[in-house]
Amino acid sequence: MAAIRGVIFDVDGTLIDSNDAHARAWVDALEEFGHKVRFEEVRRLIGMGGDKLLPEVTGISSDSPEGKRISGRCSEIFMKQLLPELRAFPGTKELLEELHRRGLRIVIASSAQEEKLRELLKLTGADGVIESATSSSDAEQSKPDPDIVQAALDQLKLPHGEVVMIGDTPYDVEAAARAGLRTIGFRSGGWTDSALAGTIAVYDGPADLLAQLDTSPLAGASTAPQAEKTPQQRYV
C-alpha cells in the first residue's frame, strides 16, 4: 500500500461539532414555511447536500422559488443563531497541525456553502495548515455524489492510492468510494460503525486518531516538515 501523502477532510461532524446545529436550522426554517418535520428525520440526512436533503424530507426542489427561500432562511438561522455557539471537536487543531508537520497535504471537501465553510474552518484554529477547500460551489452535485471529493482530489494532484478521505457519515464514504478513494471514519458525527461500513478504519474523532496516529493508515506518511503558509496563501 502506497504511503498517504494527502488527506481530504469533511468538516461538519468530522472537525466541527455542528451536525445537530445544521439539523436544527433546517427544522426551524421549514417550520417557518409551514412544513413540520421531525428533528430525527433531518438529522439522519446531515452530511448530504441541502439540494438533496430538502426534496428528501419535503418533496420541494431546492431550485424552486420556495426551495430557495427555505434554503436561504436555513443558512441565515445557522449563521446568525447557531454558528456562534459551535466548537471544534477536541484534538482537531492538534491533529491537523501534526499531519501537516509530518508532511501530509490537507484539503477540505464539504457540501457546505463557501461562506459557511469559511466560518466553520476558522473554528479549527489551524487554518494555516489547510491547503485549500472545495465547497458546494465547486461541484454540480453534492454528496453523496463524488463531485466535491473529486474537486478536492484534482487540487491535490496526487495518485488516488496516496490520498485518503476522512469523514463522519455514510455520504462521505460513498462520495469517496465513487471518486476512487479510501475513507477513514469518525464516530463523532453520530453514526455507528455499521453505518460507516466500507471505511478502512474508524475512530471516535480527531483526538482518538491523533492518539493512535502511529498505528493508523496514516502512519507511513512522510515526516518531512512543511513550511507554514503566509496569510495570503491560507484558505480562510
PDB file of C-alpha atoms in Angstrom:
ATOM      1  CA  MET A   1       0.000   0.000   0.000  1.00  0.00           C
ATOM      2  CA  ALA A   2       1.386   3.383  -1.005  1.00  0.00           C
ATOM      3  CA  ALA A   3       2.145   5.867   1.758  1.00  0.00           C
ATOM      4  CA  ILE A   4      -0.530   8.506   2.240  1.00  0.00           C
ATOM      5  CA  ARG A   5       0.576  11.966   1.100  1.00  0.00           C
ATOM      6  CA  GLY A   6      -2.749  13.803   1.073  1.00  0.00           C
ATOM      7  CA  VAL A   7      -5.827  13.880   3.320  1.00  0.00           C
ATOM      8  CA  ILE A   8      -9.245  15.162   2.285  1.00  0.00           C
ATOM      9  CA  PHE A   9     -11.321  16.137   5.321  1.00  0.00           C
ATOM     10  CA  ASP A  10     -15.032  16.608   5.663  1.00  0.00           C
ATOM     11  CA  VAL A  11     -15.874  19.376   8.160  1.00  0.00           C
ATOM     12  CA  ASP A  12     -19.321  19.068   9.757  1.00  0.00           C
ATOM     13  CA  GLY A  13     -19.324  16.228  12.272  1.00  0.00           C
ATOM     14  CA  THR A  14     -15.694  15.453  11.458  1.00  0.00           C
ATOM     15  CA  LEU A  15     -13.763  18.520  12.607  1.00  0.00           C
ATOM     16  CA  ILE A  16     -16.599  20.718  13.927  1.00  0.00           C
ATOM     17  CA  ASP A  17     -19.419  19.566  16.235  1.00  0.00           C
ATOM     18  CA  SER A  18     -22.115  21.032  14.007  1.00  0.00           C
ATOM     19  CA  ASN A  19     -24.388  18.251  12.750  1.00  0.00           C
ATOM     20  CA  ASP A  20     -27.125  18.897  15.310  1.00  0.00           C
ATOM     21  CA  ALA A  21     -26.988  22.628  14.575  1.00  0.00           C
ATOM     22  CA  HIS A  22     -27.463  22.024  10.852  1.00  0.00           C
ATOM     23  CA  ALA A  23     -30.443  19.793  11.556  1.00  0.00           C
ATOM     24  CA  ARG A  24     -31.956  22.369  13.915  1.00  0.00           C
ATOM     25  CA  ALA A  25     -31.558  25.123  11.322  1.00  0.00           C
ATOM     26  CA  TRP A  26     -33.412  23.054   8.734  1.00  0.00           C
ATOM     27  CA  VAL A  27     -36.216  22.104  11.130  1.00  0.00           C
ATOM     28  CA  ASP A  28     -36.736  25.708  12.245  1.00  0.00           C
ATOM     29  CA  ALA A  29     -36.602  27.094   8.702  1.00  0.00           C
ATOM     30  CA  LEU A  30     -39.036  24.503   7.419  1.00  0.00           C
ATOM     31  CA  GLU A  31     -41.446  25.200  10.271  1.00  0.00           C
ATOM     32  CA  GLU A  32     -41.435  28.912   9.435  1.00  0.00           C
ATOM     33  CA  PHE A  33     -42.625  27.973   5.947  1.00  0.00           C
ATOM     34  CA  GLY A  34     -45.334  25.668   7.231  1.00  0.00           C
ATOM     35  CA  HIS A  35     -43.518  22.343   6.950  1.00  0.00           C
ATOM     36  CA  LYS A  36     -43.447  20.319  10.158  1.00  0.00           C
ATOM     37  CA  VAL A  37     -40.526  17.886  10.032  1.00  0.00           C
ATOM     38  CA  ARG A  38     -39.112  15.859  12.908  1.00  0.00           C
ATOM     39  CA  PHE A  39     -35.565  16.663  14.014  1.00  0.00           C
ATOM     40  CA  GLU A  40     -34.535  12.994  13.767  1.00  0.00           C
ATOM     41  CA  GLU A  41     -35.756  12.806  10.180  1.00  0.00           C
ATOM     42  CA  VAL A  42     -33.489  15.681   9.187  1.00  0.00           C
ATOM     43  CA  ARG A  43     -30.575  14.681  11.410  1.00  0.00           C
ATOM     44  CA  ARG A  44     -30.029  11.388   9.600  1.00  0.00           C
ATOM     45  CA  LEU A  45     -29.589  13.290   6.324  1.00  0.00           C
ATOM     46  CA  ILE A  46     -27.000  15.786   7.554  1.00  0.00           C
ATOM     47  CA  GLY A  47     -23.862  15.217   5.529  1.00  0.00           C
ATOM     48  CA  MET A  48     -25.549  15.195   2.164  1.00  0.00           C
ATOM     49  CA  GLY A  49     -26.011  18.498   0.386  1.00  0.00           C
ATOM     50  CA  GLY A  50     -29.005  20.688   1.132  1.00  0.00           C
ATOM     51  CA  ASP A  51     -30.039  20.372  -2.508  1.00  0.00           C
ATOM     52  CA  LYS A  52     -30.677  16.693  -1.817  1.00  0.00           C
ATOM     53  CA  LEU A  53     -31.887  16.977   1.781  1.00  0.00           C
ATOM     54  CA  LEU A  54     -34.732  19.401   1.068  1.00  0.00           C
ATOM     55  CA  PRO A  55     -36.538  17.300  -1.559  1.00  0.00           C
ATOM     56  CA  GLU A  56     -35.902  14.170   0.512  1.00  0.00           C
ATOM     57  CA  VAL A  57     -37.849  15.495   3.515  1.00  0.00           C
ATOM     58  CA  THR A  58     -40.426  17.717   1.801  1.00  0.00           C
ATOM     59  CA  GLY A  59     -40.575  16.876  -1.906  1.00  0.00           C
ATOM     60  CA  ILE A  60     -39.683  20.518  -2.618  1.00  0.00           C
ATOM     61  CA  SER A  61     -36.988  21.122  -5.210  1.00  0.00           C
ATOM     62  CA  SER A  62     -34.109  23.236  -3.946  1.00  0.00           C
ATOM     63  CA  ASP A  63     -34.229  25.116  -7.263  1.00  0.00           C
ATOM     64  CA  SER A  64     -37.874  26.130  -6.860  1.00  0.00           C
ATOM     65  CA  PRO A  65     -38.754  29.605  -5.532  1.00  0.00           C
ATOM     66  CA  GLU A  66     -39.968  28.118  -2.244  1.00  0.00           C
ATOM     67  CA  GLY A  67     -36.947  25.841  -2.027  1.00  0.00           C
ATOM     68  CA  LYS A  68     -34.598  28.777  -2.440  1.00  0.00           C
ATOM     69  CA  ARG A  69     -36.412  30.737   0.268  1.00  0.00           C
ATOM     70  CA  ILE A  70     -36.282  27.817   2.692  1.00  0.00           C
ATOM     71  CA  SER A  71     -32.603  27.163   1.986  1.00  0.00           C
ATOM     72  CA  GLY A  72     -31.794  30.831   2.408  1.00  0.00           C
ATOM     73  CA  ARG A  73     -33.610  31.017   5.718  1.00  0.00           C
ATOM     74  CA  CYS A  74     -31.883  27.837   6.896  1.00  0.00           C
ATOM     75  CA  SER A  75     -28.483  29.385   6.179  1.00  0.00           C
ATOM     76  CA  GLU A  76     -29.495  32.579   7.952  1.00  0.00           C
ATOM     77  CA  ILE A  77     -30.590  30.717  11.085  1.00  0.00           C
ATOM     78  CA  PHE A  78     -27.402  28.672  11.103  1.00  0.00           C
ATOM     79  CA  MET A  79     -25.025  31.585  10.569  1.00  0.00           C
ATOM     80  CA  LYS A  80     -26.675  34.085  12.919  1.00  0.00           C
ATOM     81  CA  GLN A  81     -28.147  31.950  15.686  1.00  0.00           C
ATOM     82  CA  LEU A  82     -26.206  28.683  15.858  1.00  0.00           C
ATOM     83  CA  LEU A  83     -22.707  29.162  14.459  1.00  0.00           C
ATOM     84  CA  PRO A  84     -21.525  31.437  17.317  1.00  0.00           C
ATOM     85  CA  GLU A  85     -22.042  28.552  19.774  1.00  0.00           C
ATOM     86  CA  LEU A  86     -20.208  25.888  17.774  1.00  0.00           C
ATOM     87  CA  ARG A  87     -16.798  24.481  18.628  1.00  0.00           C
ATOM     88  CA  ALA A  88     -14.266  22.172  17.036  1.00  0.00           C
ATOM     89  CA  PHE A  89     -14.044  18.638  18.379  1.00  0.00           C
ATOM     90  CA  PRO A  90     -11.256  18.053  20.912  1.00  0.00           C
ATOM     91  CA  GLY A  91      -7.978  17.365  19.150  1.00  0.00           C
ATOM     92  CA  THR A  92      -8.956  18.982  15.853  1.00  0.00           C
ATOM     93  CA  LYS A  93      -6.287  21.672  15.869  1.00  0.00           C
ATOM     94  CA  GLU A  94      -3.621  19.299  17.141  1.00  0.00           C
ATOM     95  CA  LEU A  95      -4.456  16.602  14.575  1.00  0.00           C
ATOM     96  CA  LEU A  96      -4.347  18.996  11.641  1.00  0.00           C
ATOM     97  CA  GLU A  97      -1.083  20.505  12.802  1.00  0.00           C
ATOM     98  CA  GLU A  98       0.525  17.104  13.405  1.00  0.00           C
ATOM     99  CA  LEU A  99      -0.484  15.808   9.981  1.00  0.00           C
ATOM    100  CA  HIS A 100       0.957  18.957   8.443  1.00  0.00           C
ATOM    101  CA  ARG A 101       4.149  18.556  10.471  1.00  0.00           C
ATOM    102  CA  ARG A 102       4.503  15.025   9.124  1.00  0.00           C
ATOM    103  CA  GLY A 103       4.320  16.306   5.575  1.00  0.00           C
ATOM    104  CA  LEU A 104       0.743  15.462   4.638  1.00  0.00           C
ATOM    105  CA  ARG A 105      -1.171  17.890   2.452  1.00  0.00           C
ATOM    106  CA  ILE A 106      -4.603  18.783   3.812  1.00  0.00           C
ATOM    107  CA  VAL A 107      -7.624  19.834   1.773  1.00  0.00           C
ATOM    108  CA  ILE A 108     -11.310  20.133   2.620  1.00  0.00           C
ATOM    109  CA  ALA A 109     -14.305  18.675   0.776  1.00  0.00           C
ATOM    110  CA  SER A 110     -17.630  19.886   2.162  1.00  0.00           C
ATOM    111  CA  SER A 111     -21.180  20.182   0.844  1.00  0.00           C
ATOM    112  CA  ALA A 112     -21.475  23.472   2.756  1.00  0.00           C
ATOM    113  CA  GLN A 113     -21.761  26.810   1.008  1.00  0.00           C
ATOM    114  CA  GLU A 114     -18.470  28.673   0.679  1.00  0.00           C
ATOM    115  CA  GLU A 115     -19.280  31.446   3.176  1.00  0.00           C
ATOM    116  CA  LYS A 116     -20.479  28.945   5.758  1.00  0.00           C
ATOM    117  CA  LEU A 117     -17.460  26.712   5.178  1.00  0.00           C
ATOM    118  CA  ARG A 118     -15.059  29.605   5.642  1.00  0.00           C
ATOM    119  CA  GLU A 119     -16.526  30.403   9.065  1.00  0.00           C
ATOM    120  CA  LEU A 120     -16.506  26.754  10.118  1.00  0.00           C
ATOM    121  CA  LEU A 121     -12.850  26.341   9.179  1.00  0.00           C
ATOM    122  CA  LYS A 122     -11.913  29.283  11.364  1.00  0.00           C
ATOM    123  CA  LEU A 123     -13.146  27.243  14.319  1.00  0.00           C
ATOM    124  CA  THR A 124     -10.453  24.612  13.728  1.00  0.00           C
ATOM    125  CA  GLY A 125      -7.763  27.028  14.900  1.00  0.00           C
ATOM    126  CA  ALA A 126      -5.463  25.507  12.288  1.00  0.00           C
ATOM    127  CA  ASP A 127      -6.418  27.356   9.128  1.00  0.00           C
ATOM    128  CA  GLY A 128      -2.751  27.926   8.326  1.00  0.00           C
ATOM    129  CA  VAL A 129      -2.210  24.245   7.521  1.00  0.00           C
ATOM    130  CA  ILE A 130      -5.273  23.810   5.291  1.00  0.00           C
ATOM    131  CA  GLU A 131      -4.048  23.986   1.716  1.00  0.00           C
ATOM    132  CA  SER A 132      -7.397  24.519   0.023  1.00  0.00           C
ATOM    133  CA  ALA A 133     -11.092  23.736   0.296  1.00  0.00           C
ATOM    134  CA  THR A 134     -13.884  22.732  -2.034  1.00  0.00           C
ATOM    135  CA  SER A 135     -17.485  23.649  -1.254  1.00  0.00           C
ATOM    136  CA  SER A 136     -20.893  23.291  -2.891  1.00  0.00           C
ATOM    137  CA  SER A 137     -19.938  25.992  -5.403  1.00  0.00           C
ATOM    138  CA  ASP A 138     -17.162  23.781  -6.785  1.00  0.00           C
ATOM    139  CA  ALA A 139     -19.410  20.919  -7.862  1.00  0.00           C
ATOM    140  CA  GLU A 140     -22.573  20.293  -9.839  1.00  0.00           C
ATOM    141  CA  GLN A 141     -23.736  17.611  -7.422  1.00  0.00           C
ATOM    142  CA  SER A 142     -23.299  17.496  -3.639  1.00  0.00           C
ATOM    143  CA  LYS A 143     -22.518  14.437  -1.503  1.00  0.00           C
ATOM    144  CA  PRO A 144     -23.065  11.540  -1.766  1.00  0.00           C
ATOM    145  CA  ASP A 145     -22.215  12.231  -5.405  1.00  0.00           C
ATOM    146  CA  PRO A 146     -18.422  12.313  -5.792  1.00  0.00           C
ATOM    147  CA  ASP A 147     -18.097  15.760  -7.421  1.00  0.00           C
ATOM    148  CA  ILE A 148     -16.879  17.671  -4.346  1.00  0.00           C
ATOM    149  CA  VAL A 149     -14.393  14.966  -3.384  1.00  0.00           C
ATOM    150  CA  GLN A 150     -13.163  14.793  -6.969  1.00  0.00           C
ATOM    151  CA  ALA A 151     -12.660  18.566  -6.990  1.00  0.00           C
ATOM    152  CA  ALA A 152     -10.520  18.264  -3.852  1.00  0.00           C
ATOM    153  CA  LEU A 153      -8.570  15.395  -5.390  1.00  0.00           C
ATOM    154  CA  ASP A 154      -7.958  17.483  -8.503  1.00  0.00           C
ATOM    155  CA  GLN A 155      -6.436  20.199  -6.329  1.00  0.00           C
ATOM    156  CA  LEU A 156      -4.075  17.735  -4.667  1.00  0.00           C
ATOM    157  CA  LYS A 157      -2.904  16.286  -7.995  1.00  0.00           C
ATOM    158  CA  LEU A 158      -1.834  13.082  -6.244  1.00  0.00           C
ATOM    159  CA  PRO A 159      -2.483   9.454  -7.232  1.00  0.00           C
ATOM    160  CA  HIS A 160      -5.666   8.009  -5.741  1.00  0.00           C
ATOM    161  CA  GLY A 161      -3.667   5.484  -3.744  1.00  0.00           C
ATOM    162  CA  GLU A 162      -1.800   8.267  -1.933  1.00  0.00           C
ATOM    163  CA  VAL A 163      -4.926  10.081  -0.743  1.00  0.00           C
ATOM    164  CA  VAL A 164      -7.463   9.200   1.934  1.00  0.00           C
ATOM    165  CA  MET A 165     -10.780  10.810   2.861  1.00  0.00           C
ATOM    166  CA  ILE A 166     -11.749  11.374   6.500  1.00  0.00           C
ATOM    167  CA  GLY A 167     -15.448  11.806   7.219  1.00  0.00           C
ATOM    168  CA  ASP A 168     -18.257  11.023   9.634  1.00  0.00           C
ATOM    169  CA  THR A 169     -21.235   9.971   7.524  1.00  0.00           C
ATOM    170  CA  PRO A 170     -22.166   7.252   5.033  1.00  0.00           C
ATOM    171  CA  TYR A 171     -22.432  10.070   2.483  1.00  0.00           C
ATOM    172  CA  ASP A 172     -18.715  10.802   2.898  1.00  0.00           C
ATOM    173  CA  VAL A 173     -17.869   7.122   2.493  1.00  0.00           C
ATOM    174  CA  GLU A 174     -19.998   6.806  -0.641  1.00  0.00           C
ATOM    175  CA  ALA A 175     -18.701  10.013  -2.209  1.00  0.00           C
ATOM    176  CA  ALA A 176     -15.097   8.988  -1.591  1.00  0.00           C
ATOM    177  CA  ALA A 177     -15.632   5.472  -2.935  1.00  0.00           C
ATOM    178  CA  ARG A 178     -17.237   6.834  -6.091  1.00  0.00           C
ATOM    179  CA  ALA A 179     -14.186   9.074  -6.506  1.00  0.00           C
ATOM    180  CA  GLY A 180     -11.920   6.049  -6.094  1.00  0.00           C
ATOM    181  CA  LEU A 181     -10.675   6.880  -2.588  1.00  0.00           C
ATOM    182  CA  ARG A 182     -10.480   5.012   0.709  1.00  0.00           C
ATOM    183  CA  THR A 183     -12.083   6.532   3.801  1.00  0.00           C
ATOM    184  CA  ILE A 184     -11.237   6.747   7.489  1.00  0.00           C
ATOM    185  CA  GLY A 185     -14.435   7.132   9.501  1.00  0.00           C
ATOM    186  CA  PHE A 186     -15.120   9.201  12.621  1.00  0.00           C
ATOM    187  CA  ARG A 187     -17.925   8.329  15.056  1.00  0.00           C
ATOM    188  CA  SER A 188     -18.075  11.983  16.134  1.00  0.00           C
ATOM    189  CA  GLY A 189     -20.915  12.708  13.727  1.00  0.00           C
ATOM    190  CA  GLY A 190     -23.227  10.272  15.484  1.00  0.00           C
ATOM    191  CA  TRP A 191     -23.134   7.328  13.072  1.00  0.00           C
ATOM    192  CA  THR A 192     -22.469   3.732  14.098  1.00  0.00           C
ATOM    193  CA  ASP A 193     -19.615   1.607  12.802  1.00  0.00           C
ATOM    194  CA  SER A 194     -22.068  -0.446  10.752  1.00  0.00           C
ATOM    195  CA  ALA A 195     -23.374   2.726   9.109  1.00  0.00           C
ATOM    196  CA  LEU A 196     -19.772   3.592   8.241  1.00  0.00           C
ATOM    197  CA  ALA A 197     -19.203   0.250   6.515  1.00  0.00           C
ATOM    198  CA  GLY A 198     -16.595   0.433   3.785  1.00  0.00           C
ATOM    199  CA  THR A 199     -14.108   2.520   5.752  1.00  0.00           C
ATOM    200  CA  ILE A 200     -10.562   1.248   6.247  1.00  0.00           C
ATOM    201  CA  ALA A 201     -10.569   2.313   9.919  1.00  0.00           C
ATOM    202  CA  VAL A 202     -12.944   4.020  12.353  1.00  0.00           C
ATOM    203  CA  TYR A 203     -12.017   6.325  15.261  1.00  0.00           C
ATOM    204  CA  ASP A 204     -14.053   8.230  17.828  1.00  0.00           C
ATOM    205  CA  GLY A 205     -12.899  11.565  16.415  1.00  0.00           C
ATOM    206  CA  PRO A 206      -9.860  13.797  15.886  1.00  0.00           C
ATOM    207  CA  ALA A 207      -8.367  13.218  19.344  1.00  0.00           C
ATOM    208  CA  ASP A 208      -8.684   9.438  19.019  1.00  0.00           C
ATOM    209  CA  LEU A 209      -6.992   9.374  15.615  1.00  0.00           C
ATOM    210  CA  LEU A 210      -4.238  11.638  16.917  1.00  0.00           C
ATOM    211  CA  ALA A 211      -3.616   9.294  19.855  1.00  0.00           C
ATOM    212  CA  GLN A 212      -3.396   6.292  17.528  1.00  0.00           C
ATOM    213  CA  LEU A 213      -1.724   8.041  14.614  1.00  0.00           C
ATOM    214  CA  ASP A 214       1.374   5.854  14.607  1.00  0.00           C
ATOM    215  CA  THR A 215      -0.704   2.697  14.159  1.00  0.00           C
ATOM    216  CA  SER A 216      -3.277   4.253  11.809  1.00  0.00           C
ATOM    217  CA  PRO A 217      -3.408   4.107   7.994  1.00  0.00           C
ATOM    218  CA  LEU A 218      -1.630   7.487   8.091  1.00  0.00           C
ATOM    219  CA  ALA A 219       1.391   6.096   9.944  1.00  0.00           C
ATOM    220  CA  GLY A 220       3.534   5.720   6.823  1.00  0.00           C
ATOM    221  CA  ALA A 221       3.229   9.362   5.823  1.00  0.00           C
ATOM    222  CA  SER A 222       6.282  11.462   5.075  1.00  0.00           C
ATOM    223  CA  THR A 223       7.881  13.128   8.079  1.00  0.00           C
ATOM    224  CA  ALA A 224       9.257  15.992   6.012  1.00  0.00           C
ATOM    225  CA  PRO A 225       8.087  19.271   7.598  1.00  0.00           C
ATOM    226  CA  GLN A 226       6.121  21.742   5.535  1.00  0.00           C
ATOM    227  CA  ALA A 227       6.514  25.485   5.664  1.00  0.00           C
ATOM    228  CA  GLU A 228       3.730  27.474   7.306  1.00  0.00           C
ATOM    229  CA  LYS A 229       1.626  29.258   4.736  1.00  0.00           C
ATOM    230  CA  THR A 230       1.521  33.018   4.642  1.00  0.00           C
ATOM    231  CA  PRO A 231      -1.820  34.739   5.368  1.00  0.00           C
ATOM    232  CA  GLN A 232      -2.245  35.312   1.624  1.00  0.00           C
ATOM    233  CA  GLN A 233      -1.970  31.581   0.959  1.00  0.00           C
ATOM    234  CA  ARG A 234      -4.451  30.464   3.582  1.00  0.00           C
ATOM    235  CA  TYR A 235      -7.914  29.421   2.562  1.00  0.00           C
ATOM    236  CA  VAL A 236      -9.628  31.269   5.412  1.00  0.00           C
TER     237      VAL A 236
END
